[in-house]
Amino acid sequence: IAKRKGKNQYCVYTEEMGVKEVRRMELEKDLPRALEDDQFHLEYQPKWNVKTNSLYGFEALIRWDHPRLGVVPPIEFIPVAEENGIIVSVTKWTLETACKQCYEWSTHQGLNQPVAVNVSPSLFQTGTLYELIKHALDQSTLDPDKLEIEITESMMLHDVEDIIRQLNRIRQLGVKVSMDDFGTGYSSIGLLDTLPINAVKLDRIFTQDIEKPSKQAIIQAIIVLAESLDLDVVAEGVELEKDIDYLMKLGCFVMQGYYYSKPMKFEHIDEWASQREASLIK
Ligand code: C2E
Ligand code: MG
Ligand code: MG
Ligand code: MG
């Protein structure tokens, strides 16, 4: 068995390779085909406003239905797609699908909430994001304020001024921007007042140990800061009722997590929304 990629560039699995590496190589090999063969689907997870007791929006989360490996989660294949550049086509597909499906639930199901799409930092380096968004909006005829993008702090490692320029153009379309996993990355607290964003999403690590006074102090500081900048605060990873109580006391009123719903298929949104409504009336 050869130890590295052969001269003909086909992959060669060696005995020393771990299961993980073999799987990663398989994913890399199969990724171009996945797009062509329509092997991706989006699941949607609601964000719930506890102050108004109403739906705040949905986040789109990509899944790969691999013909042999079953459902592959995004943490496994998004990094691979980023590495080989396929992320641009994946993002194009995600934006188009999310816009189309959001248009559908707004016209057929009377749900007027926006959809949020996760965008990798590398999209800003390619400079193609604006065009992809514009195209997805035009194609779906979705109202631009029904689309949101979720970006992460790690993108601030790149040319910040260029990113701000790109974000401003995107926001001029009417699209909203939120900062995902806030508080975990190369913290962009110092940039919050210059970044053109609408919301911050408190990372799940804060919700995890919310009994700890130190975590509460950090959450509260973030909330005060966000409010002074007129940003919404969304808590990620809300699993338990006690999380909600703590978060509300600290001034956070938009929740997302398994407590409300796991990410669900598009076809189930309608049912979930009507059940949610029914349970509120009771
Ligand atoms: P994220 O954007 O921070 O999404 C939150 C992740 O936490 C999702 O995992 C979601 O299913 C999970 N989650 C939600 N509520 C709870 C909870 O109460 N408890 C726990 N333990 N987990 C919860 P998922 O779907 O596996 O996505 C992981 C990450 O992959 C996302 O993190 C996002 O960064 C990335 N991702 C997902 N879809 C896309 C996409 O279409 N494009 C790109 N570029 N990245 C994506
Ligand atoms: Mg997200
Ligand atoms: Mg997140
Ligand atoms: Mg997170």
CSV table of C-alpha atoms and ligand atoms in Angstrom, one decimal:
chain,number,residue,atom,x,y,z
A,1,ILE,CA,0.0,0.0,0.0
A,2,ALA,CA,1.4,3.4,-1.0
A,3,LYS,CA,2.0,5.9,1.7
A,4,ARG,CA,1.0,9.1,-0.1
A,5,LYS,CA,-1.2,10.3,-2.9
A,6,GLY,CA,0.0,8.5,-6.0
A,7,LYS,CA,1.3,10.4,-9.0
A,8,ASN,CA,-2.1,10.0,-10.6
A,9,GLN,CA,-3.7,11.9,-7.7
A,10,TYR,CA,-6.3,9.3,-6.8
A,11,CYS,CA,-6.5,8.7,-3.1
A,12,VAL,CA,-4.7,5.8,-1.6
A,13,TYR,CA,-5.8,4.6,1.8
A,14,THR,CA,-2.9,3.5,3.9
A,15,GLU,CA,-2.9,1.2,6.9
A,16,GLU,CA,-1.6,3.8,9.2
A,17,MET,CA,-4.4,6.2,8.5
A,18,GLY,CA,-7.0,6.5,11.2
A,19,VAL,CA,-10.7,5.9,10.7
A,20,LYS,CA,-11.3,9.6,10.9
A,21,GLU,CA,-8.8,10.5,8.1
A,22,VAL,CA,-10.2,7.9,5.8
A,23,ARG,CA,-13.7,9.2,6.4
A,24,ARG,CA,-12.5,12.8,5.7
A,25,MET,CA,-10.9,11.7,2.5
A,26,GLU,CA,-14.1,10.0,1.4
A,27,LEU,CA,-16.1,13.1,2.2
A,28,GLU,CA,-13.7,15.2,0.2
A,29,LYS,CA,-14.0,12.9,-2.7
A,30,ASP,CA,-17.8,12.7,-2.6
A,31,LEU,CA,-18.5,16.4,-2.0
A,32,PRO,CA,-18.6,17.6,-5.6
A,33,ARG,CA,-21.0,14.8,-6.4
A,34,ALA,CA,-23.2,15.6,-3.5
A,35,LEU,CA,-24.2,19.0,-5.0
A,36,GLU,CA,-24.9,17.5,-8.4
A,37,ASP,CA,-27.0,14.7,-7.0
A,38,ASP,CA,-28.9,16.9,-4.6
A,39,GLN,CA,-27.8,15.1,-1.5
A,40,PHE,CA,-28.1,18.1,0.9
A,41,HIS,CA,-31.2,19.2,2.8
A,42,LEU,CA,-31.8,22.0,5.3
A,43,GLU,CA,-33.3,21.6,8.7
A,44,TYR,CA,-34.8,24.6,10.5
A,45,GLN,CA,-34.6,25.5,14.2
A,46,PRO,CA,-36.9,28.1,15.6
A,47,LYS,CA,-35.9,31.1,17.6
A,48,TRP,CA,-38.5,32.0,20.2
A,49,ASN,CA,-39.3,35.5,21.7
A,50,VAL,CA,-40.3,34.8,25.3
A,51,LYS,CA,-41.3,38.4,25.9
A,52,THR,CA,-44.0,38.5,23.1
A,53,ASN,CA,-44.5,34.8,23.2
A,54,SER,CA,-44.0,34.6,19.4
A,55,LEU,CA,-41.8,33.2,16.8
A,56,TYR,CA,-38.7,35.3,16.1
A,57,GLY,CA,-37.4,33.3,13.1
A,58,PHE,CA,-35.8,30.1,11.9
A,59,GLU,CA,-32.2,29.2,11.4
A,60,ALA,CA,-31.3,26.9,8.5
A,61,LEU,CA,-28.8,24.1,9.2
A,62,ILE,CA,-27.4,22.0,6.4
A,63,ARG,CA,-27.3,18.2,6.4
A,64,TRP,CA,-25.7,15.9,3.9
A,65,ASP,CA,-27.6,12.7,3.2
A,66,HIS,CA,-24.6,10.6,2.1
A,67,PRO,CA,-25.7,7.5,0.1
A,68,ARG,CA,-23.5,5.2,2.2
A,69,LEU,CA,-22.6,7.0,5.4
A,70,GLY,CA,-26.0,8.3,6.2
A,71,VAL,CA,-26.5,11.8,7.6
A,72,VAL,CA,-23.3,13.7,7.8
A,73,PRO,CA,-23.3,16.8,10.1
A,74,PRO,CA,-22.0,20.1,9.0
A,75,ILE,CA,-19.1,20.2,11.5
A,76,GLU,CA,-17.7,17.3,9.5
A,77,PHE,CA,-18.0,18.5,5.9
A,78,ILE,CA,-18.1,22.3,6.1
A,79,PRO,CA,-14.4,22.4,7.0
A,80,VAL,CA,-13.7,20.1,4.0
A,81,ALA,CA,-15.8,22.3,1.7
A,82,GLU,CA,-14.0,25.4,3.0
A,83,GLU,CA,-10.6,23.8,2.2
A,84,ASN,CA,-11.3,22.8,-1.3
A,85,GLY,CA,-13.4,25.8,-2.3
A,86,ILE,CA,-16.7,24.0,-2.8
A,87,ILE,CA,-18.1,26.1,0.1
A,88,VAL,CA,-19.0,28.8,-2.5
A,89,SER,CA,-21.4,26.4,-4.4
A,90,VAL,CA,-22.6,25.0,-1.1
A,91,THR,CA,-23.5,28.5,0.2
A,92,LYS,CA,-25.2,29.3,-3.1
A,93,TRP,CA,-27.3,26.2,-2.8
A,94,THR,CA,-28.1,27.0,0.9
A,95,LEU,CA,-29.1,30.6,0.2
A,96,GLU,CA,-31.3,29.6,-2.7
A,97,THR,CA,-33.0,26.8,-0.8
A,98,ALA,CA,-33.5,28.8,2.4
A,99,CYS,CA,-35.0,31.7,0.5
A,100,LYS,CA,-37.3,29.5,-1.6
A,101,GLN,CA,-38.5,27.6,1.5
A,102,CYS,CA,-38.9,30.8,3.5
A,103,TYR,CA,-41.0,32.3,0.7
A,104,GLU,CA,-43.1,29.1,0.8
A,105,TRP,CA,-43.8,29.2,4.5
A,106,SER,CA,-44.6,32.9,4.3
A,107,THR,CA,-47.1,32.5,1.4
A,108,HIS,CA,-48.6,29.1,2.2
A,109,GLN,CA,-48.4,28.8,5.9
A,110,GLY,CA,-48.9,32.4,7.0
A,111,LEU,CA,-45.6,32.4,8.9
A,112,ASN,CA,-44.0,35.7,8.5
A,113,GLN,CA,-40.7,35.0,10.1
A,114,PRO,CA,-37.3,35.4,8.6
A,115,VAL,CA,-34.8,32.6,7.8
A,116,ALA,CA,-31.1,32.8,8.9
A,117,VAL,CA,-28.4,31.2,6.9
A,118,ASN,CA,-24.9,30.4,8.3
A,119,VAL,CA,-22.1,31.8,6.2
A,120,SER,CA,-18.5,30.7,6.4
A,121,PRO,CA,-15.7,33.3,6.8
A,122,SER,CA,-14.1,32.2,3.6
A,123,LEU,CA,-17.1,33.6,1.6
A,124,PHE,CA,-15.9,37.0,2.5
A,125,GLN,CA,-12.4,36.3,1.2
A,126,THR,CA,-13.8,35.2,-2.2
A,127,GLY,CA,-15.9,38.4,-2.3
A,128,THR,CA,-18.8,36.5,-3.8
A,129,LEU,CA,-21.4,36.7,-1.0
A,130,TYR,CA,-23.2,39.8,-2.1
A,131,GLU,CA,-23.9,38.3,-5.6
A,132,LEU,CA,-25.0,35.0,-4.1
A,133,ILE,CA,-27.5,36.7,-1.8
A,134,LYS,CA,-28.8,39.0,-4.5
A,135,HIS,CA,-29.3,36.1,-6.8
A,136,ALA,CA,-31.1,34.0,-4.2
A,137,LEU,CA,-33.4,36.9,-3.3
A,138,ASP,CA,-34.2,37.6,-7.0
A,139,GLN,CA,-34.8,34.0,-7.8
A,140,SER,CA,-37.1,33.4,-4.8
A,141,THR,CA,-38.8,36.8,-4.8
A,142,LEU,CA,-38.3,36.7,-1.0
A,143,ASP,CA,-38.6,40.0,0.7
A,144,PRO,CA,-34.9,40.9,1.7
A,145,ASP,CA,-35.8,41.6,5.3
A,146,LYS,CA,-36.9,38.0,5.6
A,147,LEU,CA,-33.3,36.9,5.1
A,148,GLU,CA,-30.6,37.0,7.7
A,149,ILE,CA,-27.0,35.8,7.6
A,150,GLU,CA,-25.1,34.4,10.6
A,151,ILE,CA,-21.4,35.2,10.6
A,152,THR,CA,-18.8,34.3,13.2
A,153,GLU,CA,-16.1,36.2,15.0
A,154,SER,CA,-13.3,34.2,13.4
A,155,MET,CA,-13.8,36.1,10.2
A,156,MET,CA,-12.5,39.2,11.9
A,157,LEU,CA,-9.0,37.8,11.5
A,158,HIS,CA,-9.2,38.9,7.9
A,159,ASP,CA,-9.3,42.4,6.5
A,160,VAL,CA,-11.9,44.0,8.8
A,161,GLU,CA,-12.5,47.1,6.6
A,162,ASP,CA,-13.2,44.9,3.6
A,163,ILE,CA,-15.6,42.8,5.6
A,164,ILE,CA,-17.4,45.9,6.9
A,165,ARG,CA,-17.7,47.1,3.3
A,166,GLN,CA,-19.2,43.8,2.2
A,167,LEU,CA,-21.6,43.7,5.1
A,168,ASN,CA,-22.8,47.2,4.4
A,169,ARG,CA,-23.6,46.3,0.8
A,170,ILE,CA,-25.5,43.3,2.0
A,171,ARG,CA,-27.4,45.2,4.6
A,172,GLN,CA,-28.3,47.9,2.0
A,173,LEU,CA,-30.3,45.1,0.3
A,174,GLY,CA,-32.4,44.9,3.5
A,175,VAL,CA,-30.8,41.7,4.7
A,176,LYS,CA,-30.0,41.3,8.4
A,177,VAL,CA,-26.8,40.2,10.0
A,178,SER,CA,-26.1,38.4,13.3
A,179,MET,CA,-22.9,37.5,15.0
A,180,ASP,CA,-23.0,33.8,15.8
A,181,ASP,CA,-21.3,32.0,18.7
A,182,PHE,CA,-20.6,35.3,20.3
A,183,GLY,CA,-18.1,35.3,23.1
A,184,THR,CA,-16.1,32.2,22.0
A,185,GLY,CA,-13.9,33.4,19.2
A,186,TYR,CA,-11.2,36.0,18.9
A,187,SER,CA,-13.5,38.2,20.7
A,188,SER,CA,-14.8,41.1,18.6
A,189,ILE,CA,-16.2,43.0,21.5
A,190,GLY,CA,-14.0,45.9,20.6
A,191,LEU,CA,-15.5,45.9,17.1
A,192,LEU,CA,-19.1,45.6,18.0
A,193,ASP,CA,-19.8,49.3,17.6
A,194,THR,CA,-18.3,49.4,14.1
A,195,LEU,CA,-19.7,46.2,12.7
A,196,PRO,CA,-22.9,46.6,10.8
A,197,ILE,CA,-24.9,43.9,12.5
A,198,ASN,CA,-28.4,43.5,14.0
A,199,ALA,CA,-28.0,40.9,16.6
A,200,VAL,CA,-25.6,38.8,18.6
A,201,LYS,CA,-26.1,35.1,19.4
A,202,LEU,CA,-24.7,34.1,22.8
A,203,ASP,CA,-22.8,30.9,22.5
A,204,ARG,CA,-24.1,27.7,24.1
A,205,ILE,CA,-21.2,27.7,26.5
A,206,PHE,CA,-22.9,30.5,28.4
A,207,THR,CA,-26.1,28.7,28.7
A,208,GLN,CA,-24.4,25.5,29.8
A,209,ASP,CA,-23.1,26.7,33.1
A,210,ILE,CA,-25.6,29.4,33.7
A,211,GLU,CA,-25.8,28.7,37.5
A,212,LYS,CA,-22.3,30.1,37.8
A,213,PRO,CA,-22.3,33.7,38.9
A,214,SER,CA,-19.3,34.4,36.7
A,215,LYS,CA,-21.1,33.2,33.6
A,216,GLN,CA,-24.1,35.3,34.6
A,217,ALA,CA,-21.9,38.4,35.0
A,218,ILE,CA,-20.5,37.9,31.5
A,219,ILE,CA,-23.9,37.3,30.0
A,220,GLN,CA,-25.2,40.5,31.7
A,221,ALA,CA,-22.3,42.5,30.4
A,222,ILE,CA,-22.8,41.3,26.9
A,223,ILE,CA,-26.5,42.1,27.1
A,224,VAL,CA,-25.9,45.6,28.4
A,225,LEU,CA,-23.4,46.3,25.7
A,226,ALA,CA,-25.6,44.9,23.0
A,227,GLU,CA,-28.6,46.9,24.2
A,228,SER,CA,-26.6,50.1,24.2
A,229,LEU,CA,-25.8,49.4,20.5
A,230,ASP,CA,-29.4,48.5,19.7
A,231,LEU,CA,-28.6,44.9,19.0
A,232,ASP,CA,-30.9,41.9,19.7
A,233,VAL,CA,-29.5,39.2,21.9
A,234,VAL,CA,-30.4,35.5,21.0
A,235,ALA,CA,-29.4,32.7,23.4
A,236,GLU,CA,-28.2,29.5,21.8
A,237,GLY,CA,-28.5,26.0,23.3
A,238,VAL,CA,-31.5,26.6,25.6
A,239,GLU,CA,-32.3,23.1,26.8
A,240,LEU,CA,-34.0,23.5,30.2
A,241,GLU,CA,-36.7,25.6,31.7
A,242,LYS,CA,-34.2,26.9,34.3
A,243,ASP,CA,-32.0,28.3,31.5
A,244,ILE,CA,-34.9,30.4,30.3
A,245,ASP,CA,-35.5,31.8,33.8
A,246,TYR,CA,-31.9,32.8,34.3
A,247,LEU,CA,-31.7,34.3,30.8
A,248,MET,CA,-34.9,36.3,31.2
A,249,LYS,CA,-33.6,37.7,34.6
A,250,LEU,CA,-30.4,38.7,32.8
A,251,GLY,CA,-32.4,40.5,30.1
A,252,CYS,CA,-32.2,38.1,27.2
A,253,PHE,CA,-35.6,37.4,25.6
A,254,VAL,CA,-34.9,35.4,22.4
A,255,MET,CA,-34.2,31.7,22.9
A,256,GLN,CA,-33.1,28.9,20.6
A,257,GLY,CA,-32.4,25.4,21.6
A,258,TYR,CA,-33.7,21.8,22.1
A,259,TYR,CA,-36.2,23.1,24.7
A,260,TYR,CA,-38.2,24.6,21.9
A,261,SER,CA,-37.3,22.3,19.1
A,262,LYS,CA,-34.5,20.4,17.5
A,263,PRO,CA,-33.8,21.4,14.0
A,264,MET,CA,-36.6,20.0,11.9
A,265,LYS,CA,-37.3,19.2,8.2
A,266,PHE,CA,-39.1,21.9,6.2
A,267,GLU,CA,-42.2,19.6,6.0
A,268,HIS,CA,-42.6,19.7,9.8
A,269,ILE,CA,-42.5,23.4,10.3
A,270,ASP,CA,-46.2,23.8,9.7
A,271,GLU,CA,-47.1,21.2,12.3
A,272,TRP,CA,-44.7,22.5,14.8
A,273,ALA,CA,-46.0,26.0,14.5
A,274,SER,CA,-49.6,25.0,14.9
A,275,GLN,CA,-48.8,22.8,17.9
A,276,ARG,CA,-46.9,25.7,19.5
A,277,GLU,CA,-49.8,28.0,19.0
A,278,ALA,CA,-52.2,25.4,20.4
A,279,SER,CA,-50.0,24.9,23.5
A,280,LEU,CA,-50.0,28.7,24.1
A,281,ILE,CA,-53.8,29.0,24.0
A,282,LYS,CA,-54.2,26.3,26.7
B,1,C2E,P1,-24.3,27.1,14.8
B,1,C2E,O1,-24.7,28.0,13.7
B,1,C2E,O2,-23.9,27.7,16.1
B,1,C2E,O3,-25.6,26.2,15.1
B,1,C2E,C1,-26.0,25.7,16.3
B,1,C2E,C2,-25.7,24.2,16.4
B,1,C2E,O4,-26.1,23.7,17.7
B,1,C2E,C3,-26.5,23.3,15.5
B,1,C2E,O5,-25.7,22.2,15.2
B,1,C2E,C4,-27.7,22.9,16.3
B,1,C2E,O6,-28.3,21.8,15.8
B,1,C2E,C5,-27.1,22.8,17.6
B,1,C2E,N1,-28.1,23.0,18.7
B,1,C2E,C6,-29.2,23.8,18.7
B,1,C2E,N2,-29.8,23.8,19.9
B,1,C2E,C7,-29.1,23.0,20.7
B,1,C2E,C8,-29.2,22.6,22.1
B,1,C2E,O7,-30.2,23.0,22.8
B,1,C2E,N3,-28.3,21.8,22.6
B,1,C2E,C9,-27.2,21.4,21.9
B,1,C2E,N4,-26.4,20.5,22.4
B,1,C2E,N5,-27.1,21.7,20.6
B,1,C2E,C10,-28.0,22.5,20.0
B,1,C2E,P2,-25.5,21.7,13.7
B,1,C2E,O8,-26.8,21.8,12.9
B,1,C2E,O9,-24.8,20.4,13.8
B,1,C2E,O10,-24.5,22.8,13.1
B,1,C2E,C11,-23.2,23.0,13.6
B,1,C2E,C12,-22.5,24.2,13.0
B,1,C2E,O11,-22.3,23.9,11.6
B,1,C2E,C13,-23.4,25.4,13.1
B,1,C2E,O12,-23.2,26.0,14.3
B,1,C2E,C14,-22.8,26.2,11.9
B,1,C2E,O13,-21.6,26.9,12.4
B,1,C2E,C15,-22.4,25.2,11.0
B,1,C2E,N6,-23.4,25.1,9.9
B,1,C2E,C16,-24.6,24.6,9.9
B,1,C2E,N7,-25.2,24.8,8.7
B,1,C2E,C17,-24.4,25.5,7.9
B,1,C2E,C18,-24.4,26.0,6.6
B,1,C2E,O14,-25.4,25.9,5.9
B,1,C2E,N8,-23.3,26.7,6.2
B,1,C2E,C19,-22.2,26.9,6.9
B,1,C2E,N9,-21.2,27.6,6.4
B,1,C2E,N10,-22.2,26.4,8.2
B,1,C2E,C20,-23.2,25.7,8.7
B,2,MG,MG,-25.7,29.7,13.4
B,3,MG,MG,-24.3,29.4,16.9
B,4,MG,MG,-22.7,27.8,18.8
